[in-house]
mmCIF file of C-alpha atoms in Angstrom:
data_model
loop_
_atom_site.group_PDB
_atom_site.id
_atom_site.type_symbol
_atom_site.label_atom_id
_atom_site.label_comp_id
_atom_site.label_asym_id
_atom_site.label_seq_id
_atom_site.Cartn_x
_atom_site.Cartn_y
_atom_site.Cartn_z
ATOM 1 C CA MET S 1 0.000 0.000 0.000
ATOM 2 C CA LYS S 2 1.305 3.343 -1.041
ATOM 3 C CA GLN S 3 1.925 5.711 1.897
ATOM 4 C CA LEU S 4 0.851 9.365 1.841
ATOM 5 C CA PRO S 5 3.511 12.056 2.147
ATOM 6 C CA ASN S 6 4.019 13.229 5.728
ATOM 7 C CA ARG S 7 2.801 16.743 4.942
ATOM 8 C CA ILE S 8 -0.546 15.490 3.568
ATOM 9 C CA ALA S 9 -0.983 13.072 6.459
ATOM 10 C CA VAL S 10 -0.488 15.890 8.954
ATOM 11 C CA LEU S 11 -2.989 18.095 7.093
ATOM 12 C CA ILE S 12 -5.613 15.349 7.138
ATOM 13 C CA ALA S 13 -5.076 14.800 10.859
ATOM 14 C CA VAL S 14 -5.527 18.517 11.554
ATOM 15 C CA LEU S 15 -8.744 18.604 9.505
ATOM 16 C CA VAL S 16 -10.109 15.591 11.363
ATOM 17 C CA VAL S 17 -9.411 17.258 14.735
ATOM 18 C CA LEU S 18 -11.004 20.532 13.616
ATOM 19 C CA SER S 19 -14.072 18.743 12.331
ATOM 20 C CA GLN S 20 -14.506 17.060 15.694
ATOM 21 C CA LEU S 21 -14.441 20.458 17.390
ATOM 22 C CA MET S 22 -17.140 21.714 15.039
ATOM 23 C CA LEU S 23 -19.293 18.671 15.815
ATOM 24 C CA ALA S 24 -19.001 19.166 19.533
ATOM 25 C CA GLY S 25 -22.518 20.664 19.681
ATOM 26 C CA CYS S 26 -23.731 23.532 21.847
ATOM 27 C CA TRP S 27 -20.659 24.298 23.884
ATOM 28 C CA SER S 28 -22.472 27.262 25.485
ATOM 29 C CA ARG S 29 -25.747 25.385 26.026
ATOM 30 C CA ARG S 30 -28.177 26.203 28.823
ATOM 31 C CA GLU S 31 -30.206 23.187 29.891
ATOM 32 C CA ILE S 32 -33.953 23.826 29.671
ATOM 33 C CA GLU S 33 -34.480 22.217 33.085
ATOM 34 C CA ASP S 34 -32.247 24.910 34.591
ATOM 35 C CA LEU S 35 -34.233 27.873 33.215
ATOM 36 C CA ASN S 36 -37.467 29.694 33.922
ATOM 37 C CA ILE S 37 -38.923 29.963 30.410
ATOM 38 C CA ALA S 38 -40.770 33.315 30.381
ATOM 39 C CA VAL S 39 -43.705 33.500 27.946
ATOM 40 C CA GLY S 40 -45.448 36.616 29.239
ATOM 41 C CA MET S 41 -44.591 39.812 31.058
ATOM 42 C CA ALA S 42 -46.718 42.449 32.818
ATOM 43 C CA LEU S 43 -45.491 45.855 33.945
ATOM 44 C CA ASP S 44 -47.269 47.781 36.724
ATOM 45 C CA GLN S 45 -46.534 50.581 39.123
ATOM 46 C CA ALA S 46 -44.768 49.323 42.225
ATOM 47 C CA GLU S 47 -46.776 47.086 44.523
ATOM 48 C CA GLY S 48 -44.677 44.689 46.505
ATOM 49 C CA SER S 49 -45.806 41.066 46.587
ATOM 50 C CA LYS S 50 -46.596 39.315 49.866
ATOM 51 C CA ALA S 51 -43.272 37.467 49.666
ATOM 52 C CA GLU S 52 -41.397 40.751 49.230
ATOM 53 C CA GLN S 53 -43.263 42.401 52.103
ATOM 54 C CA LYS S 54 -42.588 39.433 54.369
ATOM 55 C CA GLY S 55 -38.910 39.417 53.397
ATOM 56 C CA LYS S 56 -38.629 43.130 54.108
ATOM 57 C CA ALA S 57 -40.202 42.664 57.537
ATOM 58 C CA ASP S 58 -37.707 39.890 58.287
ATOM 59 C CA GLY S 59 -34.745 42.043 57.311
ATOM 60 C CA GLY S 60 -34.359 40.943 53.693
ATOM 61 C CA ASN S 61 -34.434 44.469 52.314
ATOM 62 C CA TYR S 62 -32.214 46.104 49.704
ATOM 63 C CA PRO S 63 -32.354 49.914 49.308
ATOM 64 C CA LYS S 64 -34.079 50.757 46.007
ATOM 65 C CA GLU S 65 -36.605 53.132 44.546
ATOM 66 C CA ASN S 66 -39.699 51.042 43.980
ATOM 67 C CA ARG S 67 -41.060 52.210 40.629
ATOM 68 C CA TYR S 68 -42.116 49.050 38.819
ATOM 69 C CA THR S 69 -43.549 45.680 39.671
ATOM 70 C CA SER S 70 -42.702 43.258 36.902
ATOM 71 C CA THR S 71 -44.605 39.999 36.626
ATOM 72 C CA TYR S 72 -43.141 37.157 34.586
ATOM 73 C CA GLN S 73 -45.236 34.241 33.435
ATOM 74 C CA VAL S 74 -43.063 31.154 33.264
ATOM 75 C CA ILE S 75 -43.648 27.573 32.204
ATOM 76 C CA PRO S 76 -42.680 25.208 35.052
ATOM 77 C CA SER S 77 -39.940 22.864 33.855
ATOM 78 C CA LEU S 78 -39.987 19.084 34.056
ATOM 79 C CA ALA S 79 -37.584 19.294 36.952
ATOM 80 C CA GLN S 80 -39.930 21.566 38.886
ATOM 81 C CA GLY S 81 -42.837 19.181 38.299
ATOM 82 C CA LYS S 82 -41.093 16.043 39.590
ATOM 83 C CA GLY S 83 -42.579 14.450 42.638
ATOM 84 C CA GLN S 84 -45.912 16.228 42.328
ATOM 85 C CA SER S 85 -47.873 13.243 41.021
ATOM 86 C CA GLY S 86 -49.291 10.407 43.112
ATOM 87 C CA GLY S 87 -50.080 10.306 46.768
ATOM 88 C CA GLY S 88 -51.568 13.560 48.059
ATOM 89 C CA SER S 89 -53.687 16.131 46.328
ATOM 90 C CA THR S 90 -55.451 15.329 43.083
ATOM 91 C CA ALA S 91 -56.007 19.030 42.243
ATOM 92 C CA GLN S 92 -54.823 19.927 38.778
ATOM 93 C CA PRO S 93 -51.907 22.398 38.933
ATOM 94 C CA LYS S 94 -51.861 25.437 36.697
ATOM 95 C CA PRO S 95 -49.646 25.028 33.611
ATOM 96 C CA TYR S 96 -47.928 28.327 34.396
ATOM 97 C CA LEU S 97 -46.400 30.235 37.265
ATOM 98 C CA ASN S 98 -46.405 34.021 37.758
ATOM 99 C CA ILE S 99 -43.397 35.555 39.488
ATOM 100 C CA SER S 100 -43.594 39.208 40.584
ATOM 101 C CA GLU S 101 -40.697 41.386 41.668
ATOM 102 C CA THR S 102 -40.391 45.099 42.423
ATOM 103 C CA GLY S 103 -37.510 47.400 41.573
ATOM 104 C CA SER S 104 -36.459 50.864 40.482
ATOM 105 C CA SER S 105 -36.028 49.491 36.955
ATOM 106 C CA ILE S 106 -37.166 46.488 34.969
ATOM 107 C CA ILE S 107 -33.706 44.946 34.808
ATOM 108 C CA GLN S 108 -33.376 45.240 38.571
ATOM 109 C CA ALA S 109 -36.651 43.386 38.977
ATOM 110 C CA VAL S 110 -35.343 40.674 36.617
ATOM 111 C CA ARG S 111 -32.204 40.306 38.697
ATOM 112 C CA GLU S 112 -34.274 40.158 41.896
ATOM 113 C CA VAL S 113 -35.752 36.898 40.603
ATOM 114 C CA SER S 114 -32.264 35.416 40.814
ATOM 115 C CA LEU S 115 -32.342 35.989 44.572
ATOM 116 C CA ARG S 116 -35.491 33.883 44.985
ATOM 117 C CA THR S 117 -35.021 31.016 42.534
ATOM 118 C CA ASP S 118 -32.127 28.935 41.246
ATOM 119 C CA ARG S 119 -33.525 29.128 37.704
ATOM 120 C CA PRO S 120 -32.845 32.462 35.975
ATOM 121 C CA LEU S 121 -35.422 33.985 33.658
ATOM 122 C CA PHE S 122 -35.026 33.134 29.989
ATOM 123 C CA GLY S 123 -36.772 35.565 27.637
ATOM 124 C CA GLN S 124 -36.267 34.179 24.141
ATOM 125 C CA HIS S 125 -39.720 32.567 24.170
ATOM 126 C CA LEU S 126 -41.555 35.674 25.379
ATOM 127 C CA LYS S 127 -44.895 36.059 23.541
ATOM 128 C CA VAL S 128 -46.612 39.111 25.029
ATOM 129 C CA ILE S 129 -45.858 42.184 27.110
ATOM 130 C CA VAL S 130 -48.735 43.953 28.867
ATOM 131 C CA VAL S 131 -48.183 47.478 30.171
ATOM 132 C CA GLY S 132 -50.457 48.591 32.996
ATOM 133 C CA GLU S 133 -52.590 51.704 32.674
ATOM 134 C CA SER S 134 -50.875 53.418 35.615
ATOM 135 C CA VAL S 135 -47.390 52.945 34.139
ATOM 136 C CA ALA S 136 -48.366 54.000 30.619
ATOM 137 C CA SER S 137 -50.146 57.153 31.782
ATOM 138 C CA SER S 138 -47.535 58.333 34.285
ATOM 139 C CA SER S 139 -44.336 57.932 32.270
ATOM 140 C CA SER S 140 -43.137 57.703 28.680
ATOM 141 C CA LEU S 141 -43.361 54.226 27.177
ATOM 142 C CA LEU S 142 -39.969 54.846 25.587
ATOM 143 C CA GLU S 143 -38.519 55.323 29.073
ATOM 144 C CA SER S 144 -40.474 52.547 30.797
ATOM 145 C CA LEU S 145 -39.644 49.956 28.131
ATOM 146 C CA ASP S 146 -36.046 51.024 27.560
ATOM 147 C CA PHE S 147 -34.551 47.773 28.904
ATOM 148 C CA ILE S 148 -36.993 45.649 26.892
ATOM 149 C CA LEU S 149 -36.213 47.529 23.679
ATOM 150 C CA ARG S 150 -32.459 47.083 24.283
ATOM 151 C CA GLU S 151 -32.403 43.497 25.555
ATOM 152 C CA GLN S 152 -31.015 41.105 22.926
ATOM 153 C CA GLU S 153 -32.550 38.059 24.587
ATOM 154 C CA ILE S 154 -36.100 39.333 23.900
ATOM 155 C CA ARG S 155 -37.310 38.706 20.376
ATOM 156 C CA PRO S 156 -38.578 41.754 18.431
ATOM 157 C CA SER S 157 -41.733 39.821 17.455
ATOM 158 C CA VAL S 158 -43.152 40.036 21.001
ATOM 159 C CA LEU S 159 -46.649 41.608 20.977
ATOM 160 C CA VAL S 160 -47.343 44.627 23.198
ATOM 161 C CA PHE S 161 -50.679 45.518 24.822
ATOM 162 C CA ILE S 162 -52.126 48.060 27.263
ATOM 163 C CA SER S 163 -54.296 46.949 30.173
ATOM 164 C CA LYS S 164 -57.163 48.746 31.834
ATOM 165 C CA GLY S 165 -56.210 48.426 35.471
ATOM 166 C CA ARG S 166 -53.297 46.301 36.633
ATOM 167 C CA ALA S 167 -51.460 44.412 33.924
ATOM 168 C CA ARG S 168 -50.704 41.473 36.214
ATOM 169 C CA ASN S 169 -54.394 40.516 36.248
ATOM 170 C CA THR S 170 -54.326 39.850 32.504
ATOM 171 C CA LEU S 171 -51.851 37.019 33.096
ATOM 172 C CA GLU S 172 -54.287 35.121 35.307
ATOM 173 C CA LEU S 173 -57.009 32.736 34.139
ATOM 174 C CA ARG S 174 -59.565 30.718 36.047
ATOM 175 C CA ASP S 175 -59.223 27.997 33.408
ATOM 176 C CA LYS S 176 -56.352 25.771 34.527
ATOM 177 C CA THR S 177 -55.866 24.189 31.117
ATOM 178 C CA GLU S 178 -54.637 27.321 29.333
ATOM 179 C CA ILE S 179 -51.609 29.573 29.541
ATOM 180 C CA PRO S 180 -52.742 33.245 29.563
ATOM 181 C CA ALA S 181 -49.818 34.539 27.478
ATOM 182 C CA PHE S 182 -50.564 31.991 24.754
ATOM 183 C CA ARG S 183 -54.254 32.880 24.807
ATOM 184 C CA LEU S 184 -53.542 36.609 24.369
ATOM 185 C CA HIS S 185 -51.153 35.878 21.521
ATOM 186 C CA GLY S 186 -53.808 33.692 19.890
ATOM 187 C CA ILE S 187 -56.655 36.212 20.257
ATOM 188 C CA ALA S 188 -54.535 38.789 18.412
ATOM 189 C CA ARG S 189 -54.709 36.521 15.349
ATOM 190 C CA ASN S 190 -58.510 36.796 15.277
ATOM 191 C CA GLN S 191 -58.447 40.139 13.491
ATOM 192 C CA TYR S 192 -60.044 38.513 10.449
ATOM 193 C CA ARG S 193 -63.099 37.738 12.633
ATOM 194 C CA SER S 194 -63.679 41.124 14.251
ATOM 195 C CA ASN S 195 -63.017 44.757 13.393
ATOM 196 C CA ARG S 196 -62.762 45.495 17.106
ATOM 197 C CA ILE S 197 -59.305 43.882 17.125
ATOM 198 C CA LEU S 198 -56.489 46.160 16.001
ATOM 199 C CA PRO S 199 -53.519 44.964 13.941
ATOM 200 C CA PRO S 200 -51.025 43.467 16.443
ATOM 201 C CA VAL S 201 -48.137 45.748 17.456
ATOM 202 C CA SER S 202 -44.802 43.964 17.816
ATOM 203 C CA LEU S 203 -41.877 45.265 19.827
ATOM 204 C CA THR S 204 -40.165 46.287 16.572
ATOM 205 C CA ALA S 205 -43.232 48.199 15.363
ATOM 206 C CA LEU S 206 -43.649 49.823 18.770
ATOM 207 C CA SER S 207 -40.060 51.089 18.719
ATOM 208 C CA GLY S 208 -40.683 52.734 15.347
ATOM 209 C CA LYS S 209 -43.915 54.336 16.542
ATOM 210 C CA LEU S 210 -42.300 55.687 19.711
ATOM 211 C CA HIS S 211 -39.508 57.332 17.699
ATOM 212 C CA SER S 212 -41.859 58.794 15.082
ATOM 213 C CA ASP S 213 -43.502 61.397 17.387
ATOM 214 C CA ASN S 214 -46.864 60.369 15.902
ATOM 215 C CA SER S 215 -49.811 59.359 18.086
ATOM 216 C CA PHE S 216 -50.996 55.773 17.786
ATOM 217 C CA LEU S 217 -53.196 53.057 19.295
ATOM 218 C CA LEU S 218 -52.366 49.930 21.280
ATOM 219 C CA GLN S 219 -54.895 47.159 21.784
ATOM 220 C CA SER S 220 -56.222 47.312 25.330
ATOM 221 C CA LEU S 221 -57.152 44.385 27.564
ATOM 222 C CA VAL S 222 -59.589 44.106 30.426
ATOM 223 C CA SER S 223 -59.779 41.378 33.075
ATOM 224 C CA GLU S 224 -63.269 40.066 33.722
ATOM 225 C CA GLY S 225 -64.620 37.105 35.639
ATOM 226 C CA GLY S 226 -61.443 35.063 35.625
ATOM 227 C CA GLY S 227 -60.772 35.764 31.948
ATOM 228 C CA VAL S 228 -59.334 38.438 29.704
ATOM 229 C CA LYS S 229 -61.014 40.296 26.842
ATOM 230 C CA PHE S 230 -59.749 42.554 24.064
ATOM 231 C CA SER S 231 -61.676 45.752 24.733
ATOM 232 C CA GLY S 232 -60.986 49.051 22.998
ATOM 233 C CA ALA S 233 -57.576 50.654 22.548
ATOM 234 C CA GLY S 234 -55.149 52.813 24.462
ATOM 235 C CA ILE S 235 -54.332 56.211 22.915
ATOM 236 C CA ILE S 236 -50.593 56.949 23.021
ATOM 237 C CA GLU S 237 -49.796 60.619 22.455
ATOM 238 C CA GLY S 238 -46.884 61.151 20.061
ATOM 239 C CA LYS S 239 -45.241 64.078 21.851
ATOM 240 C CA THR S 240 -45.106 62.480 25.300
ATOM 241 C CA ASP S 241 -45.347 58.738 24.447
ATOM 242 C CA LYS S 242 -47.851 58.495 27.289
ATOM 243 C CA LEU S 243 -51.299 56.943 27.539
ATOM 244 C CA ILE S 244 -53.845 59.787 27.477
ATOM 245 C CA GLY S 245 -57.075 57.789 27.308
ATOM 246 C CA PHE S 246 -58.921 54.914 25.689
ATOM 247 C CA LEU S 247 -61.162 54.303 22.718
ATOM 248 C CA ASN S 248 -64.147 52.116 23.474
ATOM 249 C CA GLU S 249 -64.978 49.151 21.248
ATOM 250 C CA GLN S 250 -67.338 51.109 18.962
ATOM 251 C CA GLU S 251 -64.737 53.840 18.516
ATOM 252 C CA VAL S 252 -62.180 51.199 17.558
ATOM 253 C CA GLU S 253 -64.666 49.950 14.951
ATOM 254 C CA GLY S 254 -64.902 53.487 13.575
ATOM 255 C CA VAL S 255 -61.126 53.834 13.353
ATOM 256 C CA THR S 256 -60.785 50.520 11.490
ATOM 257 C CA TRP S 257 -63.388 51.654 8.956
ATOM 258 C CA ILE S 258 -61.496 54.931 8.450
ATOM 259 C CA SER S 259 -58.062 53.331 8.176
ATOM 260 C CA GLY S 260 -59.251 50.418 6.060
ATOM 261 C CA LYS S 261 -57.235 47.956 8.167
ATOM 262 C CA ALA S 262 -60.111 45.689 9.152
ATOM 263 C CA LYS S 263 -59.924 42.132 7.800
ATOM 264 C CA GLY S 264 -63.382 41.097 8.901
ATOM 265 C CA GLY S 265 -66.188 41.890 11.259
ATOM 266 C CA LEU S 266 -69.896 42.503 11.752
ATOM 267 C CA VAL S 267 -72.185 45.516 11.649
ATOM 268 C CA GLU S 268 -75.362 45.264 13.721
ATOM 269 C CA THR S 269 -78.273 47.285 12.411
ATOM 270 C CA PHE S 270 -82.064 47.145 12.150
ATOM 271 C CA HIS S 271 -84.656 47.195 9.412
ATOM 272 C CA GLU S 272 -85.872 50.788 9.159
ATOM 273 C CA LYS S 273 -89.596 49.944 8.925
ATOM 274 C CA THR S 274 -89.974 46.751 10.938
ATOM 275 C CA GLY S 275 -87.132 47.223 13.412
ATOM 276 C CA ARG S 276 -85.955 43.663 12.820
ATOM 277 C CA LEU S 277 -82.309 42.732 13.329
ATOM 278 C CA ILE S 278 -79.888 42.666 10.381
ATOM 279 C CA MET S 279 -76.312 41.445 10.834
ATOM 280 C CA TYR S 280 -73.969 42.449 8.026
ATOM 281 C CA GLU S 281 -70.718 40.479 7.758
ATOM 282 C CA MET S 282 -67.856 42.089 5.923
ATOM 283 C CA ILE S 283 -66.259 40.161 3.064
ATOM 284 C CA SER S 284 -63.994 42.948 1.847
ATOM 285 C CA MET S 285 -63.382 46.544 2.777
ATOM 286 C CA LYS S 286 -61.200 49.341 1.500
ATOM 287 C CA SER S 287 -60.781 52.920 2.585
ATOM 288 C CA LYS S 288 -58.985 55.823 0.991
ATOM 289 C CA ILE S 289 -58.072 58.970 2.903
ATOM 290 C CA GLU S 290 -57.661 61.849 0.461
ATOM 291 C CA PRO S 291 -56.011 65.068 1.681
ATOM 292 C CA VAL S 292 -57.185 68.287 0.034
ATOM 293 C CA VAL S 293 -54.930 71.338 0.193
ATOM 294 C CA ALA S 294 -56.102 74.788 -0.923
ATOM 295 C CA GLY S 295 -53.573 77.469 0.030
ATOM 296 C CA ASN S 296 -53.121 77.193 3.803
ATOM 297 C CA ARG S 297 -56.337 75.248 4.241
ATOM 298 C CA ILE S 298 -56.139 71.483 4.817
ATOM 299 C CA SER S 299 -59.104 69.136 4.688
ATOM 300 C CA PHE S 300 -59.729 65.423 4.152
ATOM 301 C CA HIS S 301 -62.265 63.222 2.463
ATOM 302 C CA VAL S 302 -62.580 59.534 3.367
ATOM 303 C CA ASN S 303 -64.068 57.144 0.834
ATOM 304 C CA ILE S 304 -65.112 53.785 2.322
ATOM 305 C CA GLU S 305 -66.389 50.798 0.348
ATOM 306 C CA SER S 306 -67.339 47.342 1.568
ATOM 307 C CA THR S 307 -68.961 44.213 0.191
ATOM 308 C CA GLY S 308 -70.490 41.621 2.443
ATOM 309 C CA ARG S 309 -73.278 39.199 3.214
ATOM 310 C CA ILE S 310 -76.371 39.049 5.356
ATOM 311 C CA ALA S 311 -75.033 36.819 8.125
ATOM 312 C CA GLU S 312 -78.234 36.798 10.186
ATOM 313 C CA THR S 313 -81.608 38.495 10.144
ATOM 314 C CA SER S 314 -84.978 38.277 11.864
ATOM 315 C CA ALA S 315 -86.803 39.640 8.783
ATOM 316 C CA GLU S 316 -89.830 37.797 7.478
ATOM 317 C CA LYS S 317 -88.868 35.061 5.008
ATOM 318 C CA GLU S 318 -90.996 36.496 2.207
ATOM 319 C CA ASP S 319 -89.064 39.776 2.455
ATOM 320 C CA ALA S 320 -85.542 38.470 2.995
ATOM 321 C CA PHE S 321 -84.865 37.559 -0.644
ATOM 322 C CA LYS S 322 -86.347 40.662 -2.232
ATOM 323 C CA ASN S 323 -84.168 43.337 -3.786
ATOM 324 C CA ALA S 324 -86.093 45.991 -1.887
ATOM 325 C CA PHE S 325 -85.094 44.342 1.404
ATOM 326 C CA LEU S 326 -81.456 44.132 0.310
ATOM 327 C CA LYS S 327 -81.475 47.807 -0.601
ATOM 328 C CA ARG S 328 -82.841 48.773 2.803
ATOM 329 C CA ALA S 329 -80.279 46.478 4.456
ATOM 330 C CA GLU S 330 -77.481 48.230 2.565
ATOM 331 C CA GLN S 331 -78.812 51.649 3.523
ATOM 332 C CA ALA S 332 -79.217 50.692 7.187
ATOM 333 C CA THR S 333 -75.694 49.246 7.329
ATOM 334 C CA GLN S 334 -74.282 52.301 5.594
ATOM 335 C CA LYS S 335 -75.987 54.561 8.127
ATOM 336 C CA LYS S 336 -74.561 52.555 11.031
ATOM 337 C CA VAL S 337 -71.015 52.680 9.599
ATOM 338 C CA GLU S 338 -71.361 56.443 9.164
ATOM 339 C CA GLN S 339 -72.327 56.696 12.833
ATOM 340 C CA LEU S 340 -69.274 54.666 13.843
ATOM 341 C CA VAL S 341 -66.995 56.870 11.716
ATOM 342 C CA LYS S 342 -68.485 60.059 13.168
ATOM 343 C CA GLN S 343 -68.138 58.739 16.706
ATOM 344 C CA ALA S 344 -64.458 57.895 16.129
ATOM 345 C CA LEU S 345 -63.725 61.288 14.530
ATOM 346 C CA ASP S 346 -65.425 63.129 17.399
ATOM 347 C CA LYS S 347 -63.304 61.210 19.905
ATOM 348 C CA MET S 348 -60.087 61.946 17.993
ATOM 349 C CA GLN S 349 -60.720 65.608 17.123
ATOM 350 C CA LYS S 350 -62.866 66.953 19.965
ATOM 351 C CA GLN S 351 -61.877 64.901 23.007
ATOM 352 C CA SER S 352 -58.421 63.343 22.666
ATOM 353 C CA LYS S 353 -57.273 65.821 19.970
ATOM 354 C CA VAL S 354 -54.864 63.353 18.380
ATOM 355 C CA ASP S 355 -54.642 61.674 14.986
ATOM 356 C CA VAL S 356 -54.533 57.889 15.413
ATOM 357 C CA ALA S 357 -56.116 56.932 12.073
ATOM 358 C CA GLY S 358 -53.330 57.847 9.628
ATOM 359 C CA PHE S 359 -54.506 61.215 8.285
ATOM 360 C CA GLY S 360 -51.072 62.750 8.841
ATOM 361 C CA ASP S 361 -49.372 59.893 6.965
ATOM 362 C CA GLU S 362 -51.519 60.542 3.881
ATOM 363 C CA LEU S 363 -50.770 64.263 4.019
ATOM 364 C CA ARG S 364 -47.037 63.544 4.349
ATOM 365 C CA ILE S 365 -47.085 61.258 1.305
ATOM 366 C CA ARG S 366 -49.225 63.454 -0.955
ATOM 367 C CA TYR S 367 -48.067 66.912 0.156
ATOM 368 C CA PRO S 368 -44.609 66.630 1.776
ATOM 369 C CA GLN S 369 -43.958 70.370 1.765
ATOM 370 C CA VAL S 370 -47.257 71.097 3.495
ATOM 371 C CA TRP S 371 -46.506 68.339 5.998
ATOM 372 C CA ASP S 372 -43.144 69.918 6.855
ATOM 373 C CA ASN S 373 -44.990 73.061 7.917
ATOM 374 C CA VAL S 374 -47.447 71.331 10.249
ATOM 375 C CA LYS S 375 -45.738 68.140 11.432
ATOM 376 C CA ASN S 376 -44.323 69.656 14.640
ATOM 377 C CA ASP S 377 -47.815 70.405 15.934
ATOM 378 C CA TRP S 378 -49.898 68.056 13.813
ATOM 379 C CA ASP S 379 -52.233 66.773 16.525
ATOM 380 C CA ARG S 380 -53.389 70.330 17.336
ATOM 381 C CA THR S 381 -53.784 71.119 13.624
ATOM 382 C CA PHE S 382 -55.649 67.864 13.038
ATOM 383 C CA SER S 383 -58.219 68.652 15.733
ATOM 384 C CA ASN S 384 -59.467 71.593 13.624
ATOM 385 C CA VAL S 385 -59.265 70.044 10.148
ATOM 386 C CA PRO S 386 -62.592 69.536 8.285
ATOM 387 C CA ILE S 387 -63.206 65.869 7.413
ATOM 388 C CA THR S 388 -65.951 64.530 5.162
ATOM 389 C CA TYR S 389 -66.672 60.902 4.378
ATOM 390 C CA ASN S 390 -68.687 58.698 2.082
ATOM 391 C CA VAL S 391 -69.680 55.074 2.777
ATOM 392 C CA LYS S 392 -70.849 52.556 0.179
ATOM 393 C CA ILE S 393 -72.110 49.145 1.292
ATOM 394 C CA THR S 394 -72.919 46.349 -1.150
ATOM 395 C CA VAL S 395 -74.698 43.166 -0.043
ATOM 396 C CA LYS S 396 -73.671 40.356 -2.379
ATOM 397 C CA GLU S 397 -75.032 37.219 -0.757
ATOM 398 C CA TYR S 398 -76.929 35.537 2.078
ATOM 399 C CA GLY S 399 -74.250 32.999 2.905
ATOM 400 C CA THR S 400 -75.475 29.489 1.981
ATOM 401 C CA LYS S 401 -79.187 30.277 2.323
ATOM 402 C CA GLY S 402 -79.896 32.227 -0.872
ATOM 403 C CA VAL S 403 -78.626 34.491 -3.633
ATOM 404 C CA LYS S 404 -79.363 38.039 -4.587
ATOM 405 C CA LYS S 405 -82.105 38.369 -7.199
ATOM 406 C CA GLN S 406 -81.315 40.401 -10.280
#
């Protein structure tokens, strides 16, 4: 057998050794059993937990300015669950654990967890962040969320919400078979079913909005009866990045009709003559905001069009398939959408005095020079701008029960 030259043999040996190093796997691995996998986070104004208060009374106190109480929803690991089956209680444990800590900053609260558990928090699986009403209204979101926006361990796809009341309550469920953070993340995907759900705002999108100086909306949550519901939206003022109020659910509907960002939803209205219920379900919807500039005068016109179906009605069967009924259904639905649009505009212009529907964006795109003159005080300018609108509703079908007569 012919032998290889020494130089080639040495080279092959070196390559074999290097390849073994590359196949060594995760040299910096962190075993999942040794981590607290965080899937949800809630941020509230400081309110020490019972464990913290007891520790303080017993001398376990560290001098700090208590500004925030951070609550982390973690998935108990297999190691934590060992030894819990058999024998004693047959009660079903919750599939999650909420850990609350208080500190002068969010990162300090995170580090406080390390003083109470041998498993550090691991944030790469974080799904949702809920900011409490008190935090969002008292300080800038850019300041409050500074650590979260900087932290490399937190994925930029995390969804951000505002809570009415304490954020911690939104991470609790009476149902012991579900994980609250997963439920919130899942509900956000139901936008195609309801126009009362806003497009989800990720951490990346939130960062852009906070640096744009434009006002915007964040989906708000409310805790009720051991559950959590998407209800309305928090209004974040562009100049201060603070929460200045809420839109109710009907006002959110109005904003989605104006912005054209709804993917689905219902309009409840009534037959004008008989008063019978008509439920219109949206199939498609588009909206166009048109800025009109004449000298120094700015105005807008919103053109809204939608096609849909009669999803449910209590009309008499002999009327339900007639063109005359369909026409009245279209007119009634159109009138209701106009009411929703007016209600949303009144809230934006007369009460909150902020633009959260994208009027400024359209002006910036169509008339950049005009926008440069008003952008520094756009919300005040917007509150006095005339806005007209036109709504066109077309009923195309009854679902599977009938077809429109020609």
